[in-house]
Coordinates of N, CA and C in Angstrom, one line a residue:
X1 N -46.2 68.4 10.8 CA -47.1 69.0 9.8 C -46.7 68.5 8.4
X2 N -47.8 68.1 7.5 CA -47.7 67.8 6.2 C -47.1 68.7 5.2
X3 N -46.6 68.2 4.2 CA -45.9 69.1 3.0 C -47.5 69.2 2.4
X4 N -47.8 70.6 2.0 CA -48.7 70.9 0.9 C -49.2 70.0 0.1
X5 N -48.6 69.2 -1.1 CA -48.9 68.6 -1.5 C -49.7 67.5 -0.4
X6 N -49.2 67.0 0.5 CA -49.8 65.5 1.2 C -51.1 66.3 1.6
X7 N -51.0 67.1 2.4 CA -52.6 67.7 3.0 C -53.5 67.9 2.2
X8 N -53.3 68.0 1.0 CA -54.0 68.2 0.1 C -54.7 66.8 -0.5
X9 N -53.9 65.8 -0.6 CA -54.1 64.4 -0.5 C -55.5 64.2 0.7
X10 N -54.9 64.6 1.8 CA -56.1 64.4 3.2 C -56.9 64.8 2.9
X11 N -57.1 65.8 3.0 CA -58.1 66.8 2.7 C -59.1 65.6 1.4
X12 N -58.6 65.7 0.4 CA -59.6 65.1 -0.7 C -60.1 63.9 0.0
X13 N -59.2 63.3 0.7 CA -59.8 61.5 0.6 C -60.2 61.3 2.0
X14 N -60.2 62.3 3.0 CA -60.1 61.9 4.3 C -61.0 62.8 5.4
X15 N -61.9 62.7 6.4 CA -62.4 63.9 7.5 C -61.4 64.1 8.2
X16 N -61.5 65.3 8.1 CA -60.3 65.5 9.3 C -60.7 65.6 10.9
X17 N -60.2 65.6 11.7 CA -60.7 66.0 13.3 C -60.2 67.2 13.8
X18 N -60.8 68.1 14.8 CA -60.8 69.9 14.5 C -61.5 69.8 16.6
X19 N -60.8 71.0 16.6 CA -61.6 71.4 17.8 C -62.0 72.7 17.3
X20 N -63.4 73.0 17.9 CA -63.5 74.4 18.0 C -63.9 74.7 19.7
X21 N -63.5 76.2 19.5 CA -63.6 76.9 21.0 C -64.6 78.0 21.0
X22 N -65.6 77.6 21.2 CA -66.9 78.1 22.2 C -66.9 79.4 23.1
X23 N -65.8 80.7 22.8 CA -65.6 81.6 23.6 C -66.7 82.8 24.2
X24 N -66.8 82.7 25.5 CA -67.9 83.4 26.1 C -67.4 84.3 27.2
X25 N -67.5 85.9 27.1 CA -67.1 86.8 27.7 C -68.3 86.9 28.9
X26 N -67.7 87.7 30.0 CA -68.9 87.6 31.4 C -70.2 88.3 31.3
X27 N -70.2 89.0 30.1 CA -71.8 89.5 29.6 C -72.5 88.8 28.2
X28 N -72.2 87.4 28.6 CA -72.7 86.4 27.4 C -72.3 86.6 25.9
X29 N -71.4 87.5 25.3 CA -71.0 87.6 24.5 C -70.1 86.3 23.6
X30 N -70.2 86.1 22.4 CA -69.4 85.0 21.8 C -68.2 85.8 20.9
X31 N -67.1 84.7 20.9 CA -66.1 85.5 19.7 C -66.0 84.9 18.9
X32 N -66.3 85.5 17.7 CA -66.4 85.5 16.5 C -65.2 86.0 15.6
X33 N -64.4 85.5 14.5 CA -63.0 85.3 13.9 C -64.3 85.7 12.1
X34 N -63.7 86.8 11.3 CA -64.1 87.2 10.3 C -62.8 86.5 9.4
X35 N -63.6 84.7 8.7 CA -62.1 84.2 8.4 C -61.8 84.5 7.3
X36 N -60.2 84.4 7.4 CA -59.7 84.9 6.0 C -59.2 83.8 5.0
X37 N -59.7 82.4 5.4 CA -59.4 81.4 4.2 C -60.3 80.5 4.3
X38 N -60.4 80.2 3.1 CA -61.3 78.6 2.9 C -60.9 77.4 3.7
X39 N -62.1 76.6 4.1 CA -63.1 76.7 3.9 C -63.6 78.1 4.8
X40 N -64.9 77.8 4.4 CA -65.7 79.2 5.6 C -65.2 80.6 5.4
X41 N -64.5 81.2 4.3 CA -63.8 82.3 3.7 C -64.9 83.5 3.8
X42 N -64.6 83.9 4.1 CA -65.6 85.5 4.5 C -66.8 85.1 5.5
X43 N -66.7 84.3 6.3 CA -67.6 84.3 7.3 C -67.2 84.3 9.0
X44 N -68.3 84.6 9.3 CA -67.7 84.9 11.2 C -67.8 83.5 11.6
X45 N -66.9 82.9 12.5 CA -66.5 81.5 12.7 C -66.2 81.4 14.0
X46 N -66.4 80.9 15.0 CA -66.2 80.8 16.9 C -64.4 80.2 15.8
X47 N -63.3 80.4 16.7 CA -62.0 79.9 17.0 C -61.5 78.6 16.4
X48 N -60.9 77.9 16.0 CA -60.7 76.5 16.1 C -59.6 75.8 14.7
X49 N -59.1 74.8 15.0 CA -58.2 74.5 14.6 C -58.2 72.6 14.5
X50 N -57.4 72.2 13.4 CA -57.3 70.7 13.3 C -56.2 70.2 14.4
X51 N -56.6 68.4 14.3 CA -55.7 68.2 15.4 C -54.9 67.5 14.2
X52 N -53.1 67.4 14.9 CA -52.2 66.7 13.6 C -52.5 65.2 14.0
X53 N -52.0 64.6 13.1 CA -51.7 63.1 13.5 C -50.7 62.9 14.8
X54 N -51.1 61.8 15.6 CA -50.4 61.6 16.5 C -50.2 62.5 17.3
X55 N -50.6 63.8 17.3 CA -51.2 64.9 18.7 C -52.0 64.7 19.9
X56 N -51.3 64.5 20.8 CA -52.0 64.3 21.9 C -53.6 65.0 22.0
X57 N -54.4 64.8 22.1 CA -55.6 65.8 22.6 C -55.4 66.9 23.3
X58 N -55.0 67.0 24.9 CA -54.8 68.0 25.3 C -53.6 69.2 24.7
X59 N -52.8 68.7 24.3 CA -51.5 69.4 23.4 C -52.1 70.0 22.2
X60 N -53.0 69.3 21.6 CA -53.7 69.9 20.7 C -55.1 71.2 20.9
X61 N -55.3 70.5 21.9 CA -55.9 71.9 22.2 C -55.2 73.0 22.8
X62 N -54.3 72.8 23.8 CA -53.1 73.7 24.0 C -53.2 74.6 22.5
X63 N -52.2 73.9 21.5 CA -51.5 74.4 20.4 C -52.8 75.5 19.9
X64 N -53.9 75.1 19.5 CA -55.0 75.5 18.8 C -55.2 77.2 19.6
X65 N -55.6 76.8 20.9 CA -56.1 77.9 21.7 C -55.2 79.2 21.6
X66 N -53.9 78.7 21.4 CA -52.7 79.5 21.5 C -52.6 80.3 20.1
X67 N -52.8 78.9 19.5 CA -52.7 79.8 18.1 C -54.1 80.5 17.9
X68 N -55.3 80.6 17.8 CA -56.3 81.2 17.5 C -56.5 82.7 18.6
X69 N -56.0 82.6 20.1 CA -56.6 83.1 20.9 C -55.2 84.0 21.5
X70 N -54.3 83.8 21.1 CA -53.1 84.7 21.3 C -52.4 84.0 22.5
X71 N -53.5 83.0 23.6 CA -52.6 82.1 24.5 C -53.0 80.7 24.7
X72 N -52.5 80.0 25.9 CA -52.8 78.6 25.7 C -54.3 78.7 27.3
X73 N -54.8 77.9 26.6 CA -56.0 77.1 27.6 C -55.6 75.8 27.9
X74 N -56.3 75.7 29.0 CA -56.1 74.4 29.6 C -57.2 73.5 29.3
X75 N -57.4 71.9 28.7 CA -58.2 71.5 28.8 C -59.4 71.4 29.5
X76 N -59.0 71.5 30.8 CA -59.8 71.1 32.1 C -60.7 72.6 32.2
X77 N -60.1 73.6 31.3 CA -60.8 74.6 31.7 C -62.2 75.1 31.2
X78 N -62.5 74.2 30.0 CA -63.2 74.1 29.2 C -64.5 73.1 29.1
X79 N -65.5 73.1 28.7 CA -66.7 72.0 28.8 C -67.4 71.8 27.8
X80 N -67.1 70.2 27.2 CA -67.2 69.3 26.0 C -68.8 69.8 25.5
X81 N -69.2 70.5 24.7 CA -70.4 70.4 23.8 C -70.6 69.4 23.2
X82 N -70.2 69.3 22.5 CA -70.2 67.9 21.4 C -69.1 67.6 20.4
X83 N -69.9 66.7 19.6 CA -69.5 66.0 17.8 C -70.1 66.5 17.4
X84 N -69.9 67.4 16.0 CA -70.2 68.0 15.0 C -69.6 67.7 13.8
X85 N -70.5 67.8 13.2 CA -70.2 67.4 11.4 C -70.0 68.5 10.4
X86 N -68.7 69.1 9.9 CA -68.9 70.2 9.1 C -68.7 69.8 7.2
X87 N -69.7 70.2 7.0 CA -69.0 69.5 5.5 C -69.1 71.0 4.2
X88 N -67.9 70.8 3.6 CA -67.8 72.4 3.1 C -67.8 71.8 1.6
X89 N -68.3 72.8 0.5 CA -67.8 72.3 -0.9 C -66.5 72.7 -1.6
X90 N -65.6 73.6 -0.4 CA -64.6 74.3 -0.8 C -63.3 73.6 -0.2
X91 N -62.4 74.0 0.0 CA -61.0 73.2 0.5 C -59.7 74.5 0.7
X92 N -59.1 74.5 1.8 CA -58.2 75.8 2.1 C -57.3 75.7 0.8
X93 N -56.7 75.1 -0.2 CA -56.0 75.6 -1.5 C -56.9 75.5 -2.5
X94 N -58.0 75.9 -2.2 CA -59.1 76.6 -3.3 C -58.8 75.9 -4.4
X95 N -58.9 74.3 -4.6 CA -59.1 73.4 -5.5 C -60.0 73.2 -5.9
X96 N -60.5 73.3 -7.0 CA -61.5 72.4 -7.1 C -62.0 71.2 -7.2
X97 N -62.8 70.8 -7.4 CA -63.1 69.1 -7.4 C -63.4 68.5 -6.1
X98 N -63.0 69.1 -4.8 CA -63.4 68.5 -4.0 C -63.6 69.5 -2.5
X99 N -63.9 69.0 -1.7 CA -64.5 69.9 -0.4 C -63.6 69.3 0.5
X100 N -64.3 69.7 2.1 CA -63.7 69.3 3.5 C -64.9 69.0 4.0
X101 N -64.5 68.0 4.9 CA -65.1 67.6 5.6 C -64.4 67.3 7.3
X102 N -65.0 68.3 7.9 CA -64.8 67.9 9.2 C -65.2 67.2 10.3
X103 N -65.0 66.7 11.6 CA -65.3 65.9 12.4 C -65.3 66.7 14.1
X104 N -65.6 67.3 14.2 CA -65.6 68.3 15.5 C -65.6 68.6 16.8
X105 N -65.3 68.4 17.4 CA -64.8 68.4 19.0 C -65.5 69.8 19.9
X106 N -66.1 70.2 19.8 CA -66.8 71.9 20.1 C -66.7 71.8 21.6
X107 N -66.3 72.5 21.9 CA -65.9 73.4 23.8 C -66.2 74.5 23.9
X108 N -66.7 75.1 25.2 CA -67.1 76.3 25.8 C -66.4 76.7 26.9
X109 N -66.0 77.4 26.6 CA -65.2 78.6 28.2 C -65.4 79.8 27.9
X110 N -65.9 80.5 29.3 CA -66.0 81.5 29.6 C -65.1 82.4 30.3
X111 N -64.3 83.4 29.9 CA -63.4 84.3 29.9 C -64.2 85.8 30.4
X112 N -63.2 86.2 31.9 CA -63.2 86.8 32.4 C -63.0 88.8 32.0
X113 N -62.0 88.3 30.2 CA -61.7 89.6 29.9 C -62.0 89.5 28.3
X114 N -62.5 90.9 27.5 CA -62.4 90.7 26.1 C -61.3 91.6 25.6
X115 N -60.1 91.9 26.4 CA -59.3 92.9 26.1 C -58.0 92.1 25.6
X116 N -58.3 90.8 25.3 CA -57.4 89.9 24.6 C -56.7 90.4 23.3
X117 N -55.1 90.6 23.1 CA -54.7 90.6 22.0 C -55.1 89.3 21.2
X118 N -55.6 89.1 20.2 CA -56.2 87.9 19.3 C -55.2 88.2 18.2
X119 N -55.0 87.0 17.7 CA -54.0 87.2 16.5 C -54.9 87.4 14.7
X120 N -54.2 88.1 14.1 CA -55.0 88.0 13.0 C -54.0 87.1 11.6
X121 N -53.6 85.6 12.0 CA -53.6 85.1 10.7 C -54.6 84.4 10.1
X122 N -55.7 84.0 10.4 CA -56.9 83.0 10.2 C -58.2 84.4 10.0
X123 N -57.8 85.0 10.6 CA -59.2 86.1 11.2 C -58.9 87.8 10.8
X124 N -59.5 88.3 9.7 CA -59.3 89.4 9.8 C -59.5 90.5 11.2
X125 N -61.0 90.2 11.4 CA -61.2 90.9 12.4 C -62.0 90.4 13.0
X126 N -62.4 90.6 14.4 CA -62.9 90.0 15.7 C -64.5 90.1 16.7
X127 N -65.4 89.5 16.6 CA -66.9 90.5 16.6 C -66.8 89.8 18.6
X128 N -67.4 90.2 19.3 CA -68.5 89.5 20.1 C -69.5 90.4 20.1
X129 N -70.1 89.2 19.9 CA -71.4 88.7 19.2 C -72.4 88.1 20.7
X130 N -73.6 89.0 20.9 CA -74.1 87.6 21.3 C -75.2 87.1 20.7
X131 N -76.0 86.4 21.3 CA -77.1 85.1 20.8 C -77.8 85.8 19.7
X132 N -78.5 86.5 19.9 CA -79.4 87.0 18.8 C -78.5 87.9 18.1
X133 N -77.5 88.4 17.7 CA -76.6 88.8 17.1 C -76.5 88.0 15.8
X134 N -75.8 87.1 16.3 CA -75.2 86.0 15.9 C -75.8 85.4 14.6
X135 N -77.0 84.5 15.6 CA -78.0 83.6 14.9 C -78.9 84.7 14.1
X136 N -78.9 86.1 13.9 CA -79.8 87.0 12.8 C -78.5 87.3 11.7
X137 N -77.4 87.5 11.9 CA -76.2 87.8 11.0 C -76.2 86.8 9.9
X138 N -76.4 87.6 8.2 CA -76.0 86.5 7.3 C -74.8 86.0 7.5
X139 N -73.9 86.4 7.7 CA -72.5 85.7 7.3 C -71.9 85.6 8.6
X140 N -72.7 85.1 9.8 CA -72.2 84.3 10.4 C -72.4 82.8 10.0
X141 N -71.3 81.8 10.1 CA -71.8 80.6 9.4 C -72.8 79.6 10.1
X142 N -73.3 78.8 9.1 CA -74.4 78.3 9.7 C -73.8 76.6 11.3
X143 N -72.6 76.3 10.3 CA -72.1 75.9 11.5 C -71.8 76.2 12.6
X144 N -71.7 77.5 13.1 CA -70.8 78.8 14.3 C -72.8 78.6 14.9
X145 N -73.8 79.0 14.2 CA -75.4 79.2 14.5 C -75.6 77.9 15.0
X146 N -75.4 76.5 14.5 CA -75.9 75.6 15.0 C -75.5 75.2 16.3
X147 N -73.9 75.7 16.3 CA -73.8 75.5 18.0 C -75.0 76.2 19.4
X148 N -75.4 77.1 18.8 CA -76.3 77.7 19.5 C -77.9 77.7 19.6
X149 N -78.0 77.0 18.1 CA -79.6 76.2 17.8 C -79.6 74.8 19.2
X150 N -78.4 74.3 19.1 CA -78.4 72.9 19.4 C -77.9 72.3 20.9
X151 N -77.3 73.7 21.2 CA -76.2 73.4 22.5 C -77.5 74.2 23.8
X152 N -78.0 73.4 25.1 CA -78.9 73.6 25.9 C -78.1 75.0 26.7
X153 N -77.3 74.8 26.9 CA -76.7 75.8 27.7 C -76.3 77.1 27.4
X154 N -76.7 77.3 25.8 CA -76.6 78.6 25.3 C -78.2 79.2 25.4
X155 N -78.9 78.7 25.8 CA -80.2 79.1 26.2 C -80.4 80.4 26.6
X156 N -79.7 80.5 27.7 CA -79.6 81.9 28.4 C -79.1 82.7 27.8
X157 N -77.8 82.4 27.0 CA -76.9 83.4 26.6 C -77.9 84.7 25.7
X158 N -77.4 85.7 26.4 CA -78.3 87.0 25.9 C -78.6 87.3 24.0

């Protein structure tokens, strides 16, 4: 992990690469994270996390899942949505002069239980949400919506 000052460096001059997790309960519900920092600061956000330099992918999703979801997932367990582009005007040390820009990896798994302890450093509090929920909610963000404008298999989802 970077010293403050260098991430801050990234952040201004650089896209970063991110997974997000696509979390879906067995009555089509999504989970939604009410975040508590910039970028995306006061909005409902699906899970997800940057990958470090030189992080394996699967390790990286390991780390992320674990940290966002209270445990680890397994890659395999999960199914690739896409590349997403998030581009914010804001930056997590609320600098100004410059934004984020992310590069996105989006995955979907479906979870058997919503009785998950979830951790709250990133997330005040925790919605599931489903489809029309979601996509009618102002402050879910419009990134978290477009997965579901865009992604074929959330079709169904209630």
């Amino acid at each position: 992990m970077l010293p403050r000052k260098q991430y801050i460096e990234v952040v201004k001059n650089t896209p970063l690469v991110s997974i997000d997790l696509i979390i879906e309960d067995t009555e089509g519900n999504i989970l939604l994270g009410y975040r508590l920092n910039n970028p995306a600061k006061h909005t409902w956000f699906v899970p997800g996390g940057v990958i470090r330099k030189n992080e394996p992918f699967v390790e990286a999703f390991q780390r992320i899942s674990e940290a966002e979801l209270g445990f680890k997932i397994q890659l395999n367990e999960a199914v690739f949505v896409g590349v997403y582009e998030h581009i914010y005007p804001t930056n997590f040390a609320e600098l100004e002069g410059f934004g984020t820009h992310y590069i996105v990896n989006a995955f979907h798994l479906k979870l058997n239980t919503k009785t998950i302890e979830l951790p709250k450093q990133q997330h005040s509090e925790y919605w599931w949400a489903n489809k029309q929920e979601l996509l009618a909610h102002e402050k879910v963000h419009s990134n978290t919506k477009n997965y579901f404008n865009e992604y074929k298999a959330f079709s169904h989802t209630q």
